[in-house]
Short mmCIF file of C-alpha atoms in Angstrom, two decimals:
data_model
loop_
_atom_site.label_atom_id
_atom_site.label_comp_id
_atom_site.label_asym_id
_atom_site.label_seq_id
_atom_site.Cartn_x
_atom_site.Cartn_y
_atom_site.Cartn_z
CA MET A 1466 21.70 139.00 142.39
CA ALA A 1467 24.91 137.13 141.13
CA MET A 1468 26.72 139.51 138.91
CA ILE A 1469 27.52 137.96 135.60
CA HIS A 1470 31.11 138.41 134.54
CA GLU A 1471 31.73 139.24 131.20
CA THR A 1472 33.42 135.94 129.50
CA ILE A 1473 36.53 134.94 127.50
CA ALA A 1474 35.90 131.05 125.90
CA ILE A 1475 38.07 128.61 125.27
CA LEU A 1476 37.47 125.94 123.14
CA ASN A 1477 40.22 123.38 124.09
CA PHE A 1478 41.20 121.05 121.20
CA GLY A 1479 43.83 119.12 123.64
CA SER A 1480 46.52 121.73 123.81
CA GLN A 1481 48.38 121.31 127.18
CA TYR A 1482 48.71 125.08 127.76
CA SER A 1483 44.74 125.07 127.72
CA GLN A 1484 44.62 125.99 131.34
CA LEU A 1485 47.81 128.40 131.00
CA ILE A 1486 45.46 130.53 128.65
CA ALA A 1487 42.80 130.33 131.11
CA ARG A 1488 44.48 131.59 133.59
CA ARG A 1489 46.54 134.14 131.62
CA VAL A 1490 43.52 135.56 131.00
CA ARG A 1491 42.24 135.82 134.68
CA GLU A 1492 45.26 137.49 135.49
CA GLN A 1493 44.13 140.43 133.27
CA ASN A 1494 40.89 140.38 135.59
CA VAL A 1495 38.83 139.18 132.80
CA TYR A 1496 36.76 135.70 133.74
CA SER A 1497 37.89 132.96 131.92
CA LYS A 1498 36.27 128.95 130.91
CA ILE A 1499 37.13 126.73 129.35
CA PHE A 1500 34.44 124.66 126.48
CA ARG A 1501 34.44 121.45 124.81
CA PRO A 1502 35.79 122.56 120.89
CA ASP A 1503 32.37 121.87 119.35
CA ILE A 1504 29.92 123.65 121.92
CA PRO A 1505 27.32 125.10 119.67
CA ALA A 1506 27.53 128.80 118.95
CA ARG A 1507 24.01 128.89 120.90
CA GLU A 1508 25.40 128.35 124.44
CA LEU A 1509 28.15 130.68 124.18
CA SER A 1510 25.90 133.28 123.21
CA ARG A 1511 23.85 132.71 126.65
CA LEU A 1512 26.84 133.88 128.22
CA ASN A 1513 27.59 137.66 128.90
CA LEU A 1514 30.80 136.31 126.12
CA LYS A 1515 32.81 139.24 124.85
CA GLY A 1516 36.25 136.94 123.03
CA ILE A 1517 36.76 133.47 122.12
CA ILE A 1518 40.11 131.53 122.03
CA LEU A 1519 41.07 128.54 120.11
CA SER A 1520 43.55 127.45 121.79
CA GLY A 1521 46.12 124.97 120.24
CA GLY A 1522 46.48 121.23 119.78
CA PRO A 1523 48.31 118.62 118.27
CA ALA A 1524 45.93 116.80 115.44
CA SER A 1525 46.42 118.40 111.76
CA VAL A 1526 43.06 120.67 111.03
CA TYR A 1527 43.70 118.38 107.73
CA ALA A 1528 43.84 114.74 109.22
CA GLU A 1529 40.51 113.09 109.12
CA GLY A 1530 38.72 112.96 112.33
CA ALA A 1531 40.61 115.90 113.56
CA PRO A 1532 38.35 118.18 116.12
CA HIS A 1533 36.27 120.93 114.86
CA CYS A 1534 34.10 123.78 116.66
CA ASP A 1535 30.72 124.90 115.06
CA GLU A 1536 31.44 127.15 112.08
CA GLU A 1537 28.73 129.24 113.35
CA ILE A 1538 30.58 131.28 116.22
CA PHE A 1539 32.27 133.03 113.51
CA GLU A 1540 28.92 134.39 112.49
CA LEU A 1541 28.52 135.75 116.72
CA ASN A 1542 30.87 138.90 115.62
CA ILE A 1543 32.82 137.84 118.90
CA PRO A 1544 35.99 138.59 118.38
CA ILE A 1545 37.98 135.33 118.08
CA LEU A 1546 41.61 134.24 118.58
CA GLY A 1547 43.52 131.68 116.88
CA ILE A 1548 46.49 130.21 118.87
CA CYS A 1549 48.18 127.41 116.79
CA TYR A 1550 46.02 124.71 116.03
CA GLY A 1551 42.98 127.20 116.55
CA MET A 1552 44.64 129.49 114.13
CA GLN A 1553 44.44 126.77 111.25
CA LEU A 1554 41.47 125.50 111.62
CA GLY A 1555 39.93 129.18 111.93
CA CYS A 1556 42.04 129.99 108.74
CA GLN A 1557 40.73 127.02 107.23
CA VAL A 1558 37.59 127.43 108.01
CA LEU A 1559 37.35 131.41 106.56
CA GLY A 1560 38.67 129.68 103.34
CA ALA A 1561 43.14 129.54 103.73
CA GLY A 1562 44.48 126.53 103.13
CA ILE A 1563 46.65 124.30 105.31
CA ILE A 1564 50.24 122.78 104.29
CA PRO A 1565 52.40 120.59 106.23
CA ALA A 1566 55.78 123.41 107.11
CA GLY A 1567 58.94 123.09 104.97
CA SER A 1568 60.71 123.21 108.78
CA ARG A 1569 58.34 122.43 111.88
CA GLU A 1570 59.42 125.34 114.70
CA PHE A 1571 59.54 124.38 118.01
CA GLY A 1572 61.04 126.28 120.82
CA ARG A 1573 62.38 130.32 121.15
CA THR A 1574 62.18 132.26 117.35
CA ASP A 1575 62.41 136.09 116.51
CA LEU A 1576 59.13 137.72 115.32
CA THR A 1577 58.96 140.70 113.12
CA VAL A 1578 55.79 142.62 113.60
CA PHE A 1579 54.42 144.17 110.49
CA ASN A 1580 50.91 145.54 111.83
CA LYS A 1581 51.14 147.27 115.31
CA SER A 1582 47.24 148.64 115.17
CA ASP A 1583 45.34 146.18 117.61
CA LEU A 1584 46.93 142.56 118.75
CA PHE A 1585 50.17 144.17 119.03
CA LYS A 1586 49.59 147.41 119.81
CA ASN A 1587 52.47 148.89 122.47
CA LEU A 1588 55.40 146.43 120.95
CA PRO A 1589 58.39 146.42 119.19
CA ASP A 1590 59.10 145.58 115.79
CA SER A 1591 60.78 142.36 116.48
CA ILE A 1592 60.22 140.38 119.92
CA ILE A 1593 60.81 136.69 120.99
CA ALA A 1594 58.00 133.98 121.21
CA TRP A 1595 57.46 130.33 121.09
CA ALA A 1596 56.47 128.42 118.56
CA SER A 1597 54.73 124.56 118.45
CA HIS A 1598 53.65 123.72 115.10
CA GLY A 1599 54.72 121.20 112.01
CA ASP A 1600 52.00 122.74 110.21
CA GLN A 1601 50.98 126.24 109.03
CA LEU A 1602 49.08 128.78 106.95
CA GLU A 1603 50.26 128.06 103.00
CA ASN A 1604 48.49 131.23 101.19
CA PRO A 1605 46.27 133.90 103.03
CA GLY A 1606 44.76 135.65 99.66
CA ARG A 1607 43.39 138.75 99.43
CA ASP A 1608 40.85 137.84 102.87
CA PHE A 1609 43.48 138.10 105.08
CA ASP A 1610 46.00 140.75 106.51
CA ILE A 1611 49.43 139.94 107.35
CA LEU A 1612 50.72 141.07 110.64
CA ALA A 1613 53.74 139.33 111.41
CA GLU A 1614 56.53 136.31 110.00
CA THR A 1615 59.14 134.32 111.73
CA LYS A 1616 61.72 133.55 109.03
CA THR A 1617 60.92 129.80 108.67
CA CYS A 1618 56.38 130.49 108.59
CA PRO A 1619 55.49 133.93 106.50
CA TYR A 1620 52.41 133.93 107.87
CA ALA A 1621 53.08 133.85 111.86
CA ALA A 1622 50.14 136.00 113.17
CA VAL A 1623 47.15 137.32 110.87
CA ARG A 1624 44.18 138.74 110.86
CA HIS A 1625 40.95 139.04 109.04
CA LYS A 1626 40.16 141.31 107.39
CA ARG A 1627 35.91 141.33 106.91
CA ILE A 1628 35.31 138.75 110.12
CA ASN A 1629 37.07 139.86 113.47
CA PHE A 1630 39.22 136.87 113.55
CA PHE A 1631 43.05 137.30 114.51
CA GLY A 1632 45.73 134.11 114.39
CA VAL A 1633 48.57 133.08 115.83
CA GLN A 1634 51.35 130.55 115.21
CA PHE A 1635 53.20 131.01 118.42
CA HIS A 1636 51.89 130.51 122.09
CA PRO A 1637 51.32 134.20 123.70
CA GLU A 1638 50.38 132.50 127.26
CA VAL A 1639 53.38 130.82 127.49
CA SER A 1640 56.94 132.33 129.70
CA HIS A 1641 58.61 131.84 126.71
CA THR A 1642 56.96 134.38 124.79
CA PRO A 1643 58.03 137.38 127.03
CA LYS A 1644 55.85 140.27 125.41
CA GLY A 1645 52.78 137.54 125.30
CA SER A 1646 50.75 138.97 128.19
CA THR A 1647 50.67 142.46 126.63
CA ILE A 1648 49.49 140.64 123.58
CA LEU A 1649 46.84 138.52 125.40
CA GLU A 1650 45.84 142.46 126.93
CA ASN A 1651 45.52 143.87 124.07
CA PHE A 1652 42.53 141.44 122.54
CA LEU A 1653 40.51 141.39 125.55
CA TYR A 1654 41.24 144.99 125.88
CA GLY A 1655 41.50 146.58 122.87
CA ILE A 1656 39.64 144.07 120.63
CA CYS A 1657 37.14 142.25 122.76
CA GLY A 1658 36.52 145.39 124.39
CA CYS A 1659 36.53 143.97 127.95
CA THR A 1660 36.27 146.24 131.39
CA GLY A 1661 38.30 144.04 134.09
CA ASP A 1662 35.35 143.04 135.97
CA TRP A 1663 36.44 139.90 137.93
CA LYS A 1664 37.29 140.36 140.74
CA MET A 1665 37.97 138.17 143.84
CA SER A 1666 35.70 139.58 146.10
CA ASP A 1667 32.74 139.87 144.04
CA PHE A 1668 33.60 135.76 143.45
CA VAL A 1669 33.41 135.56 147.15
CA ASN A 1670 30.33 137.48 148.12
CA GLU A 1671 28.47 135.95 144.84
CA THR A 1672 29.93 132.39 146.14
CA VAL A 1673 28.49 132.61 150.27
CA GLU A 1674 25.01 134.11 148.69
CA SER A 1675 25.49 131.04 146.31
CA ILE A 1676 25.97 129.15 148.98
CA ARG A 1677 23.69 129.81 151.28
CA ARG A 1678 20.37 130.15 149.31
CA LYS A 1679 21.08 126.37 148.27
CA VAL A 1680 21.98 124.57 151.94
CA GLY A 1681 19.15 126.39 153.42
CA SER A 1682 18.62 124.87 157.11
CA ALA A 1683 20.18 122.03 156.48
CA LYS A 1684 23.30 120.51 157.69
CA VAL A 1685 26.40 120.95 155.49
CA ILE A 1686 30.01 118.06 156.46
CA CYS A 1687 33.11 119.40 154.65
CA GLY A 1688 35.74 116.57 155.29
CA LEU A 1689 38.77 119.15 156.17
CA SER A 1690 42.48 117.95 155.72
CA GLY A 1691 44.42 121.10 156.67
CA GLY A 1692 45.09 121.85 153.30
CA VAL A 1693 44.43 125.13 151.61
CA ASP A 1694 41.90 123.77 149.30
CA SER A 1695 39.61 122.11 151.93
CA SER A 1696 40.21 125.26 154.33
CA VAL A 1697 38.87 127.80 152.05
CA THR A 1698 35.79 125.64 151.28
CA ALA A 1699 35.13 125.40 154.73
CA SER A 1700 35.38 129.18 155.83
CA LEU A 1701 33.80 129.63 152.57
CA VAL A 1702 30.65 127.40 154.44
CA HIS A 1703 31.24 128.33 157.14
CA LYS A 1704 30.73 132.60 155.77
CA ALA A 1705 27.49 131.60 154.31
CA ALA A 1706 25.84 128.19 156.74
CA GLY A 1707 27.78 129.29 159.95
CA ASP A 1708 27.01 126.53 162.64
CA GLN A 1709 25.34 124.35 160.11
CA LEU A 1710 28.62 123.66 158.74
CA VAL A 1711 30.29 120.15 160.52
CA CYS A 1712 34.11 119.84 159.46
CA ILE A 1713 35.22 116.35 159.84
CA PHE A 1714 39.01 115.88 160.39
CA VAL A 1715 40.16 112.27 160.21
CA ASP A 1716 43.80 111.32 161.99
CA ASN A 1717 45.26 108.30 159.52
CA GLY A 1718 48.11 107.81 161.76
CA LEU A 1719 49.93 109.47 158.63
CA LEU A 1720 49.72 113.12 159.04
CA ARG A 1721 52.73 115.62 159.95
CA LYS A 1722 54.08 116.13 163.56
CA ASN A 1723 51.80 118.71 165.48
CA GLU A 1724 49.25 118.43 162.40
CA ILE A 1725 45.47 118.12 164.53
CA ASP A 1726 46.43 120.58 167.15
CA ASN A 1727 47.51 122.98 164.43
CA VAL A 1728 44.03 122.28 162.51
CA VAL A 1729 42.25 122.21 165.89
CA SER A 1730 43.66 125.62 166.75
CA THR A 1731 42.97 127.31 163.47
CA PHE A 1732 39.40 126.22 162.84
CA ARG A 1733 37.97 124.98 165.98
CA ASN A 1734 39.61 127.56 168.98
CA HIS A 1735 40.47 130.87 166.14
CA PHE A 1736 37.38 130.41 163.38
CA HIS A 1737 35.11 128.67 166.25
CA MET A 1738 33.56 125.90 163.93
CA ASP A 1739 32.63 123.06 165.14
CA LEU A 1740 35.09 119.98 164.40
CA HIS A 1741 34.77 116.61 164.85
CA VAL A 1742 38.30 114.80 164.82
CA VAL A 1743 38.07 111.21 163.91
CA ASP A 1744 41.19 108.79 165.71
CA TRP A 1745 41.09 105.90 163.32
CA SER A 1746 44.83 105.47 162.64
CA ARG A 1747 45.30 102.14 164.43
CA GLN A 1748 42.82 100.85 161.53
CA PHE A 1749 44.90 102.34 159.04
CA LEU A 1750 48.34 101.01 160.55
CA GLU A 1751 47.12 97.63 161.27
CA LYS A 1752 45.97 97.18 157.90
CA LEU A 1753 49.40 98.79 155.91
CA LYS A 1754 51.12 96.21 158.08
CA GLY A 1755 53.49 94.85 155.81
CA VAL A 1756 52.21 96.41 152.93
CA THR A 1757 55.10 97.78 150.71
CA ASP A 1758 53.59 98.76 147.11
CA PRO A 1759 52.47 101.56 146.59
CA GLN A 1760 49.41 101.10 145.33
CA GLN A 1761 48.00 99.27 147.11
CA LYS A 1762 48.78 101.93 149.88
CA ARG A 1763 46.89 104.58 148.36
CA LEU A 1764 43.56 101.82 148.28
CA ILE A 1765 43.93 100.60 151.45
CA ILE A 1766 44.34 104.19 152.83
CA GLY A 1767 41.13 105.47 150.81
CA ALA A 1768 38.54 103.01 151.81
CA GLU A 1769 39.94 103.19 155.34
CA PHE A 1770 39.39 107.32 155.18
CA ILE A 1771 35.64 106.42 153.66
CA GLU A 1772 35.05 104.12 156.55
CA ALA A 1773 36.21 106.88 158.99
CA PHE A 1774 34.22 109.69 157.24
CA LYS A 1775 31.38 107.59 157.06
CA PHE A 1776 31.38 106.57 160.57
CA GLU A 1777 31.25 109.93 162.06
CA ALA A 1778 28.90 111.59 159.07
CA LYS A 1779 26.46 108.80 160.22
CA LYS A 1780 26.53 110.65 163.88
CA ILE A 1781 25.32 114.15 162.14
CA PRO A 1782 21.75 114.54 161.71
CA ASN A 1783 19.72 117.02 159.10
CA THR A 1784 22.99 116.70 157.33
CA LYS A 1785 21.49 116.85 152.64
CA PHE A 1786 24.89 118.13 151.36
CA LEU A 1787 28.87 117.35 151.26
CA ALA A 1788 31.39 120.40 150.69
CA GLN A 1789 34.96 119.44 148.85
CA GLY A 1790 37.98 121.70 147.45
CA THR A 1791 37.12 120.48 144.24
CA LEU A 1792 39.82 123.42 141.39
CA TYR A 1793 39.23 123.60 138.00
CA PRO A 1794 42.22 121.39 136.82
CA ASP A 1795 40.40 118.58 138.95
CA VAL A 1796 37.82 119.25 136.73
CA ILE A 1797 39.59 118.83 133.40
CA GLU A 1798 41.82 116.13 134.34
CA SER A 1799 38.73 113.98 136.05
CA GLY A 1800 37.34 114.22 132.60
CA GLU A 1801 34.61 116.20 134.21
CA LYS A 1802 31.64 116.39 131.64
CA ALA A 1803 30.10 119.50 130.29
CA SER A 1804 28.11 122.01 132.06
CA ALA A 1805 23.91 121.15 132.28
CA GLY A 1806 22.28 121.86 129.59
CA SER A 1807 24.97 120.91 127.04
CA SER A 1808 26.05 117.17 125.41
CA SER A 1809 27.81 114.70 127.74
CA LYS A 1810 31.04 115.02 125.67
CA ASP A 1811 34.25 115.98 127.57
CA LEU A 1812 35.43 119.52 128.03
CA THR A 1813 39.01 118.25 126.05
CA VAL A 1814 39.71 115.81 123.34
CA GLY A 1815 40.21 112.77 124.13
CA ALA A 1816 40.00 113.57 127.95
CA ALA A 1817 40.10 110.33 130.22
CA ASN A 1818 39.36 110.11 134.49
CA ILE A 1819 43.22 110.11 134.98
CA LYS A 1820 42.61 110.41 138.88
CA LEU A 1821 40.11 111.25 141.66
CA HIS A 1822 41.65 114.06 143.57
CA HIS A 1823 39.63 113.35 146.88
CA ASN A 1824 39.71 111.44 149.58
CA VAL A 1825 35.79 111.27 149.62
CA GLY A 1826 35.25 110.68 146.14
CA GLY A 1827 32.27 108.23 146.24
CA LEU A 1828 30.94 109.31 149.61
CA PRO A 1829 27.85 112.04 148.49
CA ALA A 1830 26.45 108.42 146.21
CA GLN A 1831 26.58 106.04 149.41
CA LEU A 1832 25.69 109.00 151.78
CA GLY A 1833 22.56 110.08 149.84
CA PHE A 1834 24.67 113.76 150.06
CA GLU A 1835 23.99 116.83 147.38
CA LEU A 1836 27.99 117.94 146.72
CA ILE A 1837 29.12 121.43 146.87
CA GLU A 1838 31.72 122.76 145.10
CA PRO A 1839 32.90 126.10 145.73
CA LEU A 1840 36.10 126.31 143.96
CA ARG A 1841 35.59 124.49 141.20
CA ASP A 1842 35.79 127.00 138.45
CA LEU A 1843 39.48 128.16 140.27
CA PHE A 1844 42.95 127.60 139.86
CA LYS A 1845 45.53 126.93 143.30
CA ASP A 1846 46.47 130.65 142.91
CA GLU A 1847 43.09 132.19 142.99
CA VAL A 1848 42.34 130.20 146.42
CA ARG A 1849 45.36 131.34 147.76
CA VAL A 1850 43.68 135.08 146.94
CA VAL A 1851 40.46 133.83 148.39
CA GLY A 1852 41.74 132.48 151.20
CA GLU A 1853 43.99 135.49 152.17
CA TYR A 1854 40.56 137.47 151.38
CA LEU A 1855 38.38 135.16 154.44
CA GLY A 1856 41.32 135.89 157.04
CA LEU A 1857 42.93 132.40 156.80
CA PRO A 1858 46.44 132.14 158.87
CA GLU A 1859 49.73 133.06 156.30
CA ASP A 1860 50.60 129.31 156.79
CA VAL A 1861 47.60 127.53 155.89
CA VAL A 1862 46.92 129.94 152.87
CA TRP A 1863 50.67 129.14 151.26
CA ARG A 1864 51.13 125.63 152.94
CA HIS A 1865 52.83 123.13 150.69
CA PRO A 1866 51.19 120.87 149.10
CA PHE A 1867 50.88 117.01 151.07
CA PRO A 1868 49.39 114.10 149.86
CA GLY A 1869 46.23 112.80 151.05
CA PRO A 1870 47.76 109.20 151.43
CA GLY A 1871 49.95 111.51 154.00
CA LEU A 1872 53.61 110.29 154.89
CA ALA A 1873 52.57 106.55 153.53
CA VAL A 1874 54.15 107.65 150.27
CA ARG A 1875 57.33 109.20 151.92
CA ILE A 1876 57.67 105.77 153.48
CA ILE A 1877 59.32 103.75 150.87
CA GLY A 1878 58.55 99.77 152.31
CA ASP A 1879 56.97 99.06 155.12
CA ILE A 1880 54.75 101.63 157.62
CA THR A 1881 55.49 101.24 161.33
CA PRO A 1882 55.02 103.98 164.33
CA GLU A 1883 59.16 103.48 164.47
CA ARG A 1884 59.06 104.68 160.84
CA LEU A 1885 56.61 107.30 161.08
CA GLU A 1886 57.81 108.94 163.88
CA ILE A 1887 61.63 109.54 161.63
CA LEU A 1888 59.80 110.92 158.93
CA ARG A 1889 57.59 113.55 161.30
CA ALA A 1890 61.70 114.16 162.84
CA ALA A 1891 62.74 114.54 159.95
CA ASP A 1892 60.23 116.22 158.31
CA GLU A 1893 59.57 119.01 160.73
CA ILE A 1894 63.34 120.02 160.39
CA VAL A 1895 63.47 120.33 156.88
CA ILE A 1896 59.87 122.67 157.12
CA ASP A 1897 61.77 125.10 159.99
CA GLU A 1898 65.17 125.39 158.41
CA ILE A 1899 63.54 126.35 155.12
CA LYS A 1900 61.12 128.61 156.14
CA SER A 1901 64.32 130.17 158.54
CA ALA A 1902 66.29 130.86 155.48
CA GLY A 1903 63.21 132.83 154.02
CA LEU A 1904 62.20 130.18 150.97
CA TYR A 1905 59.12 128.80 151.69
CA ARG A 1906 57.58 130.98 149.21
CA LYS A 1907 59.63 130.85 146.77
CA ILE A 1908 59.61 126.55 147.25
CA SER A 1909 56.72 125.33 145.68
CA GLN A 1910 56.85 121.90 147.62
CA ALA A 1911 59.44 120.49 149.95
CA LEU A 1912 59.34 117.07 151.56
CA ALA A 1913 61.40 114.02 153.10
CA VAL A 1914 61.56 110.22 152.27
CA LEU A 1915 62.74 108.09 154.43
CA VAL A 1916 64.77 105.67 151.88
CA PRO A 1917 64.52 101.57 152.67
CA VAL A 1918 68.42 101.65 153.10
CA SER A 1919 70.40 101.75 156.38
CA THR A 1920 74.43 102.67 154.66
CA VAL A 1921 77.84 102.79 157.43
CA GLY A 1922 78.37 105.70 159.40
CA VAL A 1923 80.49 106.49 161.90
CA MET A 1924 79.12 108.16 165.25
CA GLY A 1925 80.91 109.65 167.75
CA ASP A 1926 84.00 107.05 168.27
CA GLY A 1927 81.32 103.48 166.79
CA ARG A 1928 80.24 102.40 163.78
CA SER A 1929 76.78 102.99 162.32
CA TYR A 1930 74.17 101.37 160.56
CA GLU A 1931 71.61 103.25 160.08
CA SER A 1932 68.62 105.05 157.72
CA VAL A 1933 69.01 107.59 155.09
CA ILE A 1934 66.49 110.50 154.76
CA ALA A 1935 66.14 112.04 150.62
CA VAL A 1936 65.19 116.16 150.68
CA ARG A 1937 63.27 116.91 147.82
CA ALA A 1938 62.12 120.37 147.03
CA VAL A 1939 60.88 121.66 143.83
CA GLU A 1940 59.63 124.78 142.02
CA THR A 1941 57.04 125.00 139.76
CA ALA A 1942 53.82 127.22 138.52
CA ASP A 1943 51.46 123.93 137.50
CA PHE A 1944 52.47 121.33 139.79
CA MET A 1945 52.71 119.64 135.79
CA THR A 1946 56.30 120.13 135.43
CA ALA A 1947 58.47 120.64 138.14
CA ASP A 1948 62.55 121.70 138.47
CA PHE A 1949 64.77 120.50 141.51
CA SER A 1950 64.94 123.86 143.92
CA ARG A 1951 68.46 125.52 143.89
CA ILE A 1952 68.75 125.74 147.83
CA PRO A 1953 71.79 127.34 149.08
CA HIS A 1954 74.73 124.82 150.23
CA GLU A 1955 74.57 126.26 153.27
CA VAL A 1956 71.21 125.60 154.41
CA LEU A 1957 71.61 121.79 152.79
CA ALA A 1958 74.26 121.25 155.16
CA THR A 1959 71.84 123.21 158.07
CA ILE A 1960 69.45 120.47 157.58
CA ALA A 1961 71.36 117.31 157.15
CA ASN A 1962 73.38 118.60 160.17
CA ARG A 1963 70.16 119.07 162.22
CA ILE A 1964 68.68 115.26 161.04
CA ILE A 1965 71.30 113.39 161.43
CA ASN A 1966 72.02 115.16 165.07
CA GLU A 1967 68.18 115.72 166.08
CA VAL A 1968 66.50 112.36 164.49
CA ARG A 1969 67.68 108.78 166.28
CA GLY A 1970 68.30 106.06 163.46
CA VAL A 1971 69.35 108.31 160.51
CA ASN A 1972 73.08 109.09 159.28
CA ARG A 1973 72.88 109.95 155.80
CA VAL A 1974 70.71 113.03 154.09
CA VAL A 1975 70.64 113.13 150.01
CA TYR A 1976 69.64 116.23 148.43
CA ASP A 1977 67.27 115.16 145.26
CA ILE A 1978 67.65 117.10 141.98
CA SER A 1979 65.64 114.82 139.68
CA SER A 1980 62.93 117.52 137.94
CA LYS A 1981 59.28 116.52 136.44
CA PRO A 1982 59.59 114.69 134.13
CA PRO A 1983 61.34 112.32 133.95
CA ALA A 1984 60.63 112.08 138.06
CA THR A 1985 57.58 112.95 140.18
CA ILE A 1986 57.73 114.98 142.87
CA GLU A 1987 56.58 112.36 145.18
CA TRP A 1988 58.51 109.53 145.32
CA GLU A 1989 55.39 107.06 145.30
#
């Protein structure tokens, strides 16, 4: 029987940090889940609920149409922590006034702590905090204890005297609040009484058992890409269903060098999975011929992938389920609806269907499959932990993200077999050299881009007029923002030297030093 984990419910009022709050809670071995802001208290009470966190948000609590919560959550006798907007909303519900701040706070600020009995236990009298607010508490009155202040915010942290509510007018979840993890730990363990029962070994065992019960004797198909998400999904399902799992790997002709051999070696030869490799490269390249618009490339590749996948899937009898590597950020960003039994409102304020995160989008309905998404409650770093626990090779677990459209979005302009070979060779050198330098785990994503520009060079005693390769490497915690990697110059020199000497058709290498935003990580 599945264990019912103690849960921290995060009510999302539109904060850009809501997912980060969930991650920070889980890092403390406590399960967290994000809910829409107005989820009824009675639904929350069905959980093994240990605490509630009200997130920040861009609205003002006194503005017309501002997001609200079910006020009955304050009657559940469950500890509540309000962060920024969440603090203001909680204080307003409990009788305090909120006004525009005379001096807004954005960025690092010095927080002076008055009371260290619970939320600020084991902290110094002054800490650095990250603030981002234009409103603040006006006058808490006699019902609140003042726990901390900043120079311009006299009520930067409060505690209600009767209701188990705490509010902070800063963000303890961000790295810019260095002692923020201690504040969250105090809330989780000292105030909520959590025991820390969220462990990946438990997750794996419970998920395997759940898949086994759901699947029965039916076949399960998994679209395998070789990336960590689909690889961990396939491994979980294989552990649960064994030979009932059939993996389909589509060769779109846009893969990295030796990609097919690596996937076959890992999953067919090592894990003994039933792996079908579909060579659809001719169809992909024919449809992409002469296409230079990046969005058009993506649409063509997505449509062809579905055709290739359907072609192979129809050969597999008794198939009832399709396994996908959907992650928790995918669920949130796609405007996924709340869990069964709740209303159809989105998990976030103003959530939009931003993107389809998987190539197999639409296939379940077309083929009549039921979905299995064993990773839909996990973040990327948690997926890697599961992969290690399942015994996946390190180069699979820690592989950098690779886009679904493959090298097509790293070739600017027309896609031809010749240009693909140039990029494959350059890409292999980039990855090889950052691994040799011991930088692969430090860098979040590294890639080579073939630029549709020829430049003059001198090779041997003659003039050359050949292509440019741009190298891109970034470091990021969440891929929402990223900074370029400070790769040592000697490593960059080796990369450039090898590409120019070993890859025919290239006479110049440049390094992309833009951050995200304004630039994206991929070039197309």
